[in-house]
């Protein structure tokens, strides 16, 4: 789940990426948090609690396409 090591790093990396692309800091933090949360919900529905950070990162493009 989202409590495993590395998910905070994924959140920080996504936030930094959005800021680097010109998004205001607050909006980047909210957007990144929402994307990571949606990835967690999607993965929980598919795998239960048995998923790690790699799967979260792999879900990010799919979540961003749906926004």
Short mmCIF file of C-alpha atoms in Angstrom, two decimals:
data_model
loop_
_atom_site.label_atom_id
_atom_site.label_comp_id
_atom_site.label_asym_id
_atom_site.label_seq_id
_atom_site.Cartn_x
_atom_site.Cartn_y
_atom_site.Cartn_z
CA UNK A 1 0.00 0.00 0.00
CA UNK A 2 0.94 3.63 0.25
CA UNK A 3 2.68 3.04 3.59
CA UNK A 4 5.64 1.23 2.04
CA UNK A 5 9.01 2.90 1.66
CA UNK A 6 9.38 5.07 -1.40
CA UNK A 7 5.84 6.33 -1.86
CA UNK A 8 6.75 9.63 -0.23
CA UNK A 9 9.66 9.88 -2.63
CA UNK A 10 7.29 9.27 -5.54
CA UNK A 11 5.03 12.04 -4.22
CA UNK A 12 7.99 14.42 -3.84
CA UNK A 13 9.28 13.59 -7.30
CA UNK A 14 5.92 14.13 -8.94
CA UNK A 15 5.47 17.41 -7.07
CA UNK A 16 8.93 18.60 -8.13
CA UNK A 17 8.24 17.59 -11.72
CA UNK A 18 5.02 19.58 -11.83
CA UNK A 19 6.75 22.63 -10.32
CA UNK A 20 9.58 22.32 -12.85
CA UNK A 21 6.97 22.41 -15.61
CA UNK A 22 5.71 25.75 -14.27
CA UNK A 23 2.81 24.75 -12.04
CA UNK A 24 2.44 26.90 -8.89
CA UNK A 25 3.77 25.15 -5.78
CA UNK A 26 0.43 24.73 -4.00
CA UNK A 27 -1.31 23.44 -7.13
CA UNK A 28 1.55 21.01 -7.76
CA UNK A 29 1.31 19.66 -4.21
CA UNK A 30 -2.47 19.19 -4.45
CA UNK A 31 -2.25 17.64 -7.91
CA UNK A 32 0.54 15.24 -6.95
CA UNK A 33 -1.27 14.21 -3.76
CA UNK A 34 -4.46 13.56 -5.71
CA UNK A 35 -2.65 11.52 -8.36
CA UNK A 36 -0.84 9.37 -5.78
CA UNK A 37 -4.10 8.86 -3.86
CA UNK A 38 -5.95 7.81 -7.03
CA UNK A 39 -3.12 5.42 -7.88
CA UNK A 40 -3.43 3.94 -4.39
CA UNK A 41 -7.17 3.43 -4.76
CA UNK A 42 -6.77 1.87 -8.20
CA UNK A 43 -4.03 -0.46 -7.04
CA UNK A 44 -5.88 -1.41 -3.87
CA UNK A 45 -8.88 -2.41 -5.98
CA UNK A 46 -6.61 -4.56 -8.17
CA UNK A 47 -4.15 -6.00 -5.61
CA UNK A 48 -5.46 -5.29 -2.11
CA UNK A 49 -2.59 -4.18 0.13
CA UNK A 50 -0.04 -6.21 -1.86
CA UNK A 51 1.57 -3.55 -4.04
CA UNK A 52 4.66 -1.42 -3.78
CA UNK A 53 6.07 1.87 -4.90
CA UNK A 54 7.02 0.59 -8.35
CA UNK A 55 3.37 -0.10 -9.14
CA UNK A 56 2.38 3.34 -7.83
CA UNK A 57 4.91 5.00 -10.14
CA UNK A 58 3.78 2.87 -13.07
CA UNK A 59 0.19 4.05 -12.51
CA UNK A 60 1.01 7.76 -12.65
CA UNK A 61 0.74 8.13 -16.47
CA UNK A 62 -2.60 6.29 -16.49
CA UNK A 63 -3.96 8.56 -13.75
CA UNK A 64 -2.67 11.74 -15.43
CA UNK A 65 -4.33 10.74 -18.73
CA UNK A 66 -7.68 10.42 -16.97
CA UNK A 67 -7.54 13.92 -15.44
#
